[in-house]
PDB file of C-alpha atoms in Angstrom:
ATOM      1  CA  GLU A  12       0.000   0.000   0.000  1.00 46.00           C
ATOM      2  CA  THR A  13       1.735   3.183  -1.180  1.00 52.00           C
ATOM      3  CA  GLY A  14      -0.594   5.728   0.382  1.00 89.00           C
ATOM      4  CA  VAL A  15      -1.009   7.665  -2.867  1.00 94.00           C
ATOM      5  CA  THR A  16      -4.641   7.907  -3.855  1.00 95.00           C
ATOM      6  CA  GLN A  17      -6.265   9.093  -7.055  1.00 97.00           C
ATOM      7  CA  SER A  18      -9.811   9.953  -8.028  1.00 96.00           C
ATOM      8  CA  PRO A  19     -11.855   9.131  -9.891  1.00 97.00           C
ATOM      9  CA  THR A  20     -10.929   5.569 -10.866  1.00 95.00           C
ATOM     10  CA  HIS A  21     -12.574   5.772 -14.259  1.00 96.00           C
ATOM     11  CA  LEU A  22     -13.898   8.660 -16.300  1.00 96.00           C
ATOM     12  CA  ILE A  23     -15.607   8.962 -19.662  1.00 98.00           C
ATOM     13  CA  LYS A  24     -15.662  12.279 -21.470  1.00 98.00           C
ATOM     14  CA  THR A  25     -16.396  13.476 -24.977  1.00 98.00           C
ATOM     15  CA  ARG A  26     -14.060  15.310 -27.290  1.00 98.00           C
ATOM     16  CA  GLY A  27     -13.795  19.011 -26.501  1.00 98.00           C
ATOM     17  CA  GLN A  28     -14.735  18.663 -22.854  1.00 98.00           C
ATOM     18  CA  GLN A  29     -12.556  19.475 -19.871  1.00 98.00           C
ATOM     19  CA  VAL A  30     -11.509  17.088 -17.113  1.00 98.00           C
ATOM     20  CA  THR A  31      -9.941  17.362 -13.658  1.00 98.00           C
ATOM     21  CA  LEU A  32      -8.114  14.467 -12.061  1.00 98.00           C
ATOM     22  CA  ARG A  33      -7.056  14.437  -8.422  1.00 98.00           C
ATOM     23  CA  CYS A  34      -4.168  12.982  -6.485  1.00 97.00           C
ATOM     24  CA  SER A  35      -3.387  12.835  -2.784  1.00 95.00           C
ATOM     25  CA  SER A  36       0.275  12.309  -2.096  1.00 91.00           C
ATOM     26  CA  GLN A  37       1.716  10.037   0.519  1.00 85.00           C
ATOM     27  CA  SER A  38       2.110  11.644   3.938  1.00 83.00           C
ATOM     28  CA  GLY A  39       5.296  13.719   4.128  1.00 82.00           C
ATOM     29  CA  HIS A  40       5.780  13.895   0.351  1.00 87.00           C
ATOM     30  CA  ASN A  41       5.835  17.416  -1.075  1.00 88.00           C
ATOM     31  CA  THR A  42       6.584  16.493  -4.684  1.00 91.00           C
ATOM     32  CA  VAL A  43       3.925  15.184  -7.041  1.00 94.00           C
ATOM     33  CA  SER A  44       4.517  14.096 -10.636  1.00 94.00           C
ATOM     34  CA  TRP A  45       1.921  13.248 -13.259  1.00 97.00           C
ATOM     35  CA  TYR A  46       2.335  10.690 -16.022  1.00 97.00           C
ATOM     36  CA  GLN A  47       0.223   9.679 -18.993  1.00 97.00           C
ATOM     37  CA  GLN A  48       0.233   6.023 -20.038  1.00 96.00           C
ATOM     38  CA  ALA A  49      -1.358   5.188 -23.361  1.00 95.00           C
ATOM     39  CA  LEU A  50      -2.429   1.611 -23.959  1.00 92.00           C
ATOM     40  CA  GLY A  51       0.558  -0.637 -24.568  1.00 90.00           C
ATOM     41  CA  GLN A  52       3.080   2.097 -23.790  1.00 92.00           C
ATOM     42  CA  GLY A  53       5.175   3.111 -20.835  1.00 93.00           C
ATOM     43  CA  PRO A  54       4.234   6.143 -18.738  1.00 95.00           C
ATOM     44  CA  GLN A  55       5.261   9.538 -20.096  1.00 96.00           C
ATOM     45  CA  PHE A  56       6.124  12.415 -17.791  1.00 95.00           C
ATOM     46  CA  ILE A  57       3.633  15.298 -17.993  1.00 97.00           C
ATOM     47  CA  PHE A  58       4.816  17.653 -15.254  1.00 95.00           C
ATOM     48  CA  GLN A  59       5.839  17.861 -11.637  1.00 93.00           C
ATOM     49  CA  TYR A  60       4.815  20.078  -8.736  1.00 93.00           C
ATOM     50  CA  TYR A  61       7.041  20.903  -5.817  1.00 89.00           C
ATOM     51  CA  ARG A  62       5.814  23.110  -2.982  1.00 87.00           C
ATOM     52  CA  GLU A  63       2.883  24.330  -5.090  1.00 91.00           C
ATOM     53  CA  GLU A  64       5.032  25.402  -8.054  1.00 92.00           C
ATOM     54  CA  GLU A  65       5.467  23.648 -11.389  1.00 92.00           C
ATOM     55  CA  ASN A  66       8.925  22.094 -11.396  1.00 88.00           C
ATOM     56  CA  GLY A  67       9.512  20.735 -14.852  1.00 89.00           C
ATOM     57  CA  ARG A  68       7.295  19.746 -17.731  1.00 92.00           C
ATOM     58  CA  GLY A  69       7.402  17.056 -20.369  1.00 92.00           C
ATOM     59  CA  ASN A  70       6.394  17.322 -23.998  1.00 93.00           C
ATOM     60  CA  PHE A  71       2.717  18.088 -23.432  1.00 96.00           C
ATOM     61  CA  PRO A  72       0.699  21.057 -24.750  1.00 96.00           C
ATOM     62  CA  PRO A  73      -0.500  23.911 -22.513  1.00 96.00           C
ATOM     63  CA  ARG A  74      -4.023  22.484 -22.375  1.00 97.00           C
ATOM     64  CA  PHE A  75      -2.521  20.110 -19.796  1.00 98.00           C
ATOM     65  CA  SER A  76      -2.237  22.114 -16.597  1.00 97.00           C
ATOM     66  CA  GLY A  77      -1.992  21.413 -12.932  1.00 96.00           C
ATOM     67  CA  LEU A  78      -2.164  22.665  -9.404  1.00 96.00           C
ATOM     68  CA  GLN A  79      -0.707  21.690  -6.092  1.00 95.00           C
ATOM     69  CA  PHE A  80      -2.362  22.654  -2.840  1.00 94.00           C
ATOM     70  CA  PRO A  81      -0.823  23.512   0.545  1.00 92.00           C
ATOM     71  CA  ASN A  82      -1.490  19.956   1.745  1.00 90.00           C
ATOM     72  CA  TYR A  83       0.536  18.781  -1.309  1.00 90.00           C
ATOM     73  CA  SER A  84      -2.420  17.152  -3.032  1.00 94.00           C
ATOM     74  CA  SER A  85      -2.572  17.898  -6.720  1.00 96.00           C
ATOM     75  CA  GLU A  86      -4.888  18.251  -9.686  1.00 98.00           C
ATOM     76  CA  LEU A  87      -4.329  17.596 -13.351  1.00 98.00           C
ATOM     77  CA  ASN A  88      -6.591  19.545 -15.702  1.00 98.00           C
ATOM     78  CA  VAL A  89      -6.961  18.813 -19.375  1.00 98.00           C
ATOM     79  CA  ASN A  90      -8.905  21.208 -21.598  1.00 97.00           C
ATOM     80  CA  ALA A  91     -10.319  20.633 -25.067  1.00 98.00           C
ATOM     81  CA  LEU A  92     -10.045  16.861 -24.773  1.00 98.00           C
ATOM     82  CA  GLU A  93      -8.901  14.918 -27.810  1.00 98.00           C
ATOM     83  CA  LEU A  94      -9.366  11.247 -28.592  1.00 97.00           C
ATOM     84  CA  ASP A  95      -5.626  10.659 -28.066  1.00 97.00           C
ATOM     85  CA  ASP A  96      -5.945  11.855 -24.481  1.00 98.00           C
ATOM     86  CA  SER A  97      -7.533   8.501 -23.670  1.00 98.00           C
ATOM     87  CA  ALA A  98      -5.048   6.909 -21.300  1.00 97.00           C
ATOM     88  CA  LEU A  99      -4.248   5.902 -17.754  1.00 97.00           C
ATOM     89  CA  TYR A 100      -3.129   8.945 -15.772  1.00 98.00           C
ATOM     90  CA  LEU A 101      -0.775   8.196 -12.940  1.00 97.00           C
ATOM     91  CA  CYS A 102       0.460  10.424 -10.200  1.00 96.00           C
ATOM     92  CA  ALA A 103       3.508   9.747  -8.108  1.00 94.00           C
ATOM     93  CA  SER A 104       4.793  11.372  -4.964  1.00 92.00           C
ATOM     94  CA  SER A 105       8.268  11.369  -3.554  1.00 87.00           C
ATOM     95  CA  PHE A 106      10.041  12.081  -0.299  1.00 79.00           C
ATOM     96  CA  PRO A 107      12.131  15.243  -0.300  1.00 69.00           C
ATOM     97  CA  GLY A 108      14.919  13.767   1.785  1.00 69.00           C
ATOM     98  CA  ASP A 109      15.513  10.828  -0.519  1.00 70.00           C
ATOM     99  CA  PRO A 110      18.512  11.617  -2.744  1.00 67.00           C
ATOM    100  CA  TYR A 111      17.297   9.159  -5.355  1.00 68.00           C
ATOM    101  CA  ASN A 112      13.705  10.334  -5.102  1.00 69.00           C
ATOM    102  CA  GLU A 113      11.981   6.958  -5.160  1.00 79.00           C
ATOM    103  CA  GLN A 114       8.562   7.493  -6.676  1.00 85.00           C
ATOM    104  CA  PHE A 115       5.403   6.096  -5.080  1.00 89.00           C
ATOM    105  CA  PHE A 116       2.621   5.697  -7.607  1.00 92.00           C
ATOM    106  CA  GLY A 117      -1.113   5.831  -7.166  1.00 94.00           C
ATOM    107  CA  PRO A 118      -3.511   3.356  -8.816  1.00 94.00           C
ATOM    108  CA  GLY A 119      -4.275   5.717 -11.692  1.00 95.00           C
ATOM    109  CA  THR A 120      -7.322   7.226 -13.338  1.00 97.00           C
ATOM    110  CA  ARG A 121      -8.497   5.627 -16.572  1.00 96.00           C
ATOM    111  CA  LEU A 122      -9.751   8.379 -18.894  1.00 98.00           C
ATOM    112  CA  THR A 123     -11.718   7.493 -22.007  1.00 97.00           C
ATOM    113  CA  VAL A 124     -12.456  10.225 -24.527  1.00 98.00           C
ATOM    114  CA  LEU A 125     -15.245   9.467 -27.006  1.00 97.00           C
TER     115      LEU A 125
ATOM    116  CA  SER B  14      11.062   9.205 -27.495  1.00 44.00           C
ATOM    117  CA  GLN B  15      11.550   6.775 -24.652  1.00 48.00           C
ATOM    118  CA  GLN B  16      14.946   6.490 -23.004  1.00 64.00           C
ATOM    119  CA  GLY B  17      14.640   2.860 -21.983  1.00 69.00           C
ATOM    120  CA  GLU B  18      13.989  -0.025 -24.325  1.00 81.00           C
ATOM    121  CA  GLU B  19      13.052  -3.345 -22.766  1.00 84.00           C
ATOM    122  CA  ASP B  20      13.657  -6.692 -24.345  1.00 82.00           C
ATOM    123  CA  PRO B  21      11.843  -8.960 -25.007  1.00 84.00           C
ATOM    124  CA  GLN B  22       8.481  -7.267 -25.438  1.00 89.00           C
ATOM    125  CA  ALA B  23       6.697 -10.363 -24.160  1.00 92.00           C
ATOM    126  CA  LEU B  24       7.819 -13.398 -22.224  1.00 94.00           C
ATOM    127  CA  SER B  25       5.885 -16.555 -21.347  1.00 95.00           C
ATOM    128  CA  ILE B  26       7.331 -19.078 -18.921  1.00 95.00           C
ATOM    129  CA  GLN B  27       6.269 -21.937 -16.694  1.00 97.00           C
ATOM    130  CA  GLU B  28       5.903 -21.459 -12.975  1.00 97.00           C
ATOM    131  CA  GLY B  29       9.184 -22.224 -11.242  1.00 97.00           C
ATOM    132  CA  GLU B  30      11.336 -21.091 -14.157  1.00 97.00           C
ATOM    133  CA  ASN B  31      13.497 -17.987 -14.116  1.00 97.00           C
ATOM    134  CA  ALA B  32      12.562 -14.886 -16.101  1.00 96.00           C
ATOM    135  CA  THR B  33      15.195 -12.552 -17.480  1.00 96.00           C
ATOM    136  CA  MET B  34      14.289  -9.137 -18.829  1.00 96.00           C
ATOM    137  CA  ASN B  35      16.651  -6.618 -20.347  1.00 96.00           C
ATOM    138  CA  CYS B  36      16.682  -2.855 -20.623  1.00 94.00           C
ATOM    139  CA  SER B  37      18.900  -0.572 -22.659  1.00 94.00           C
ATOM    140  CA  TYR B  38      19.100   3.179 -22.281  1.00 92.00           C
ATOM    141  CA  LYS B  39      20.692   6.016 -24.181  1.00 90.00           C
ATOM    142  CA  THR B  40      22.156   8.673 -21.909  1.00 87.00           C
ATOM    143  CA  SER B  41      24.266   8.633 -18.766  1.00 88.00           C
ATOM    144  CA  ILE B  42      22.303   7.956 -15.609  1.00 88.00           C
ATOM    145  CA  ASN B  43      22.899   7.942 -11.874  1.00 86.00           C
ATOM    146  CA  ASN B  44      20.345   5.243 -11.197  1.00 90.00           C
ATOM    147  CA  LEU B  45      17.976   2.865 -12.921  1.00 92.00           C
ATOM    148  CA  GLN B  46      14.718   1.564 -11.522  1.00 93.00           C
ATOM    149  CA  TRP B  47      12.441  -1.364 -12.278  1.00 95.00           C
ATOM    150  CA  TYR B  48       8.686  -1.240 -11.781  1.00 95.00           C
ATOM    151  CA  ARG B  49       5.865  -3.762 -12.020  1.00 96.00           C
ATOM    152  CA  GLN B  50       2.349  -3.007 -13.188  1.00 96.00           C
ATOM    153  CA  ASN B  51      -0.580  -5.375 -12.773  1.00 93.00           C
ATOM    154  CA  SER B  52      -3.445  -5.188 -15.261  1.00 84.00           C
ATOM    155  CA  GLY B  53      -2.986  -1.536 -16.226  1.00 71.00           C
ATOM    156  CA  ARG B  54      -3.097  -0.290 -12.665  1.00 83.00           C
ATOM    157  CA  GLY B  55      -0.552   1.659 -10.626  1.00 86.00           C
ATOM    158  CA  LEU B  56       3.155   1.021 -10.773  1.00 92.00           C
ATOM    159  CA  VAL B  57       4.927  -0.763  -7.960  1.00 92.00           C
ATOM    160  CA  HIS B  58       8.566   0.094  -7.372  1.00 91.00           C
ATOM    161  CA  LEU B  59      10.661  -3.086  -7.345  1.00 94.00           C
ATOM    162  CA  ILE B  60      14.273  -2.066  -7.080  1.00 93.00           C
ATOM    163  CA  LEU B  61      16.663   0.823  -7.679  1.00 92.00           C
ATOM    164  CA  ILE B  62      20.265   0.301  -8.688  1.00 94.00           C
ATOM    165  CA  ARG B  63      22.755   3.142  -8.535  1.00 92.00           C
ATOM    166  CA  SER B  64      25.256   3.834 -11.274  1.00 92.00           C
ATOM    167  CA  ASN B  65      28.148   2.775  -9.020  1.00 94.00           C
ATOM    168  CA  GLU B  66      26.527  -0.603  -8.327  1.00 96.00           C
ATOM    169  CA  ARG B  67      26.833  -3.586 -10.631  1.00 97.00           C
ATOM    170  CA  GLU B  68      24.392  -5.984  -9.010  1.00 97.00           C
ATOM    171  CA  LYS B  69      21.626  -5.805  -6.467  1.00 97.00           C
ATOM    172  CA  HIS B  70      19.333  -8.392  -4.914  1.00 96.00           C
ATOM    173  CA  SER B  71      15.903  -8.124  -3.348  1.00 94.00           C
ATOM    174  CA  GLY B  72      14.183 -11.379  -2.479  1.00 96.00           C
ATOM    175  CA  ARG B  73      13.738 -13.301  -5.736  1.00 97.00           C
ATOM    176  CA  LEU B  74      14.852 -10.317  -7.797  1.00 97.00           C
ATOM    177  CA  ARG B  75      18.354  -9.760  -9.093  1.00 98.00           C
ATOM    178  CA  VAL B  76      19.225  -6.630 -11.043  1.00 98.00           C
ATOM    179  CA  THR B  77      22.451  -5.940 -12.855  1.00 98.00           C
ATOM    180  CA  LEU B  78      23.680  -2.719 -14.374  1.00 97.00           C
ATOM    181  CA  ASP B  79      26.384  -2.304 -16.994  1.00 96.00           C
ATOM    182  CA  THR B  80      26.978   1.397 -17.509  1.00 95.00           C
ATOM    183  CA  SER B  81      29.568   0.787 -20.237  1.00 95.00           C
ATOM    184  CA  LYS B  82      26.921  -0.979 -22.320  1.00 95.00           C
ATOM    185  CA  LYS B  83      24.083   1.209 -21.027  1.00 94.00           C
ATOM    186  CA  SER B  84      22.064  -1.834 -20.135  1.00 95.00           C
ATOM    187  CA  SER B  85      20.386  -3.494 -17.193  1.00 96.00           C
ATOM    188  CA  SER B  86      18.777  -6.843 -16.587  1.00 97.00           C
ATOM    189  CA  LEU B  87      16.103  -7.983 -14.185  1.00 97.00           C
ATOM    190  CA  LEU B  88      16.064 -11.635 -13.168  1.00 98.00           C
ATOM    191  CA  ILE B  89      13.104 -13.122 -11.343  1.00 97.00           C
ATOM    192  CA  THR B  90      13.972 -16.517  -9.944  1.00 97.00           C
ATOM    193  CA  ALA B  91      11.517 -19.343  -9.233  1.00 97.00           C
ATOM    194  CA  SER B  92       8.673 -17.435 -10.879  1.00 97.00           C
ATOM    195  CA  ARG B  93       5.117 -17.658  -9.631  1.00 97.00           C
ATOM    196  CA  ALA B  94       1.785 -17.094 -11.351  1.00 96.00           C
ATOM    197  CA  ALA B  95       1.469 -13.926  -9.256  1.00 95.00           C
ATOM    198  CA  ASP B  96       4.522 -12.514 -11.074  1.00 97.00           C
ATOM    199  CA  THR B  97       2.378 -12.176 -14.192  1.00 97.00           C
ATOM    200  CA  ALA B  98       2.493  -8.451 -14.947  1.00 97.00           C
ATOM    201  CA  SER B  99       4.150  -5.798 -17.077  1.00 96.00           C
ATOM    202  CA  TYR B 100       7.644  -4.762 -16.086  1.00 96.00           C
ATOM    203  CA  PHE B 101       9.211  -1.388 -16.870  1.00 95.00           C
ATOM    204  CA  CYS B 102      12.658   0.024 -16.498  1.00 94.00           C
ATOM    205  CA  ALA B 103      12.900   3.726 -15.762  1.00 93.00           C
ATOM    206  CA  THR B 104      15.721   6.215 -15.715  1.00 91.00           C
ATOM    207  CA  PRO B 105      15.729   9.734 -14.318  1.00 86.00           C
ATOM    208  CA  PHE B 106      15.949  12.841 -16.439  1.00 80.00           C
ATOM    209  CA  THR B 107      19.451  14.289 -16.436  1.00 71.00           C
ATOM    210  CA  GLY B 108      19.865  16.246 -13.211  1.00 66.00           C
ATOM    211  CA  ALA B 109      16.330  15.458 -12.062  1.00 68.00           C
ATOM    212  CA  ASN B 110      16.077  12.240 -10.110  1.00 67.00           C
ATOM    213  CA  SER B 111      12.386  12.601  -9.469  1.00 73.00           C
ATOM    214  CA  LYS B 112      11.367  12.767 -13.140  1.00 85.00           C
ATOM    215  CA  LEU B 113      11.443   9.430 -14.879  1.00 90.00           C
ATOM    216  CA  THR B 114      11.572   8.168 -18.426  1.00 91.00           C
ATOM    217  CA  PHE B 115      10.071   4.729 -18.928  1.00 93.00           C
ATOM    218  CA  GLY B 116      10.467   2.098 -21.588  1.00 90.00           C
ATOM    219  CA  LYS B 117       7.497   0.433 -23.270  1.00 91.00           C
ATOM    220  CA  GLY B 118       7.566  -2.473 -20.890  1.00 93.00           C
ATOM    221  CA  ILE B 119       7.745  -6.247 -20.974  1.00 94.00           C
ATOM    222  CA  THR B 120       4.659  -8.393 -20.558  1.00 95.00           C
ATOM    223  CA  LEU B 121       5.484 -11.431 -18.456  1.00 96.00           C
ATOM    224  CA  SER B 122       3.090 -14.362 -18.321  1.00 96.00           C
ATOM    225  CA  VAL B 123       3.789 -17.131 -15.832  1.00 97.00           C
ATOM    226  CA  ARG B 124       1.799 -20.278 -16.553  1.00 95.00           C
ATOM    227  CA  PRO B 125       0.734 -22.344 -13.520  1.00 91.00           C
TER     228      PRO B 125
END
């Protein structure tokens, strides 16, 4: 049990809509990273939040945005959904004192865009 | 593009046999990690090997790292049906240990 939780578990949206996914980090972890995993692929890094600020971003367009709250939970927002946004969205939290920053992943949110 | 490339893409073995999975990567790293994923759910961290380590053990898992060849292997000994899953190697972004690049993964099936 990693302690990282995500909601909702599954979500179905239509093209053009907006979606918000949520992640609660493990206790004591102030860094949250988001990943997108398309079917049959490995996870791809979207962005990371550290102490409520964006701390690095992967190759994703600006319609992917995020927030981190004072309790270190985080949201991933995707605007103008496209069919290719259908994927498993994973968040991971890490412990600031760990020099190798082991990542603890949540169970993911399965997003389907129709 | 993905930094890590696992090999083979799929592996099917009998329970009790050993499973060997390989990963190659492109750039210099300071650590390499292996993860397991069951049925498209969350990733479970298996083991981390540092760039100054050549071999590491954890239970039935043995990981090797060859930085000169930019490759790593994961060996699962005495496999069980419960080991059936997808396995990924991951390497950190340069200068950013907490941001990972994953390969496409290996699908391991262990037949009872």
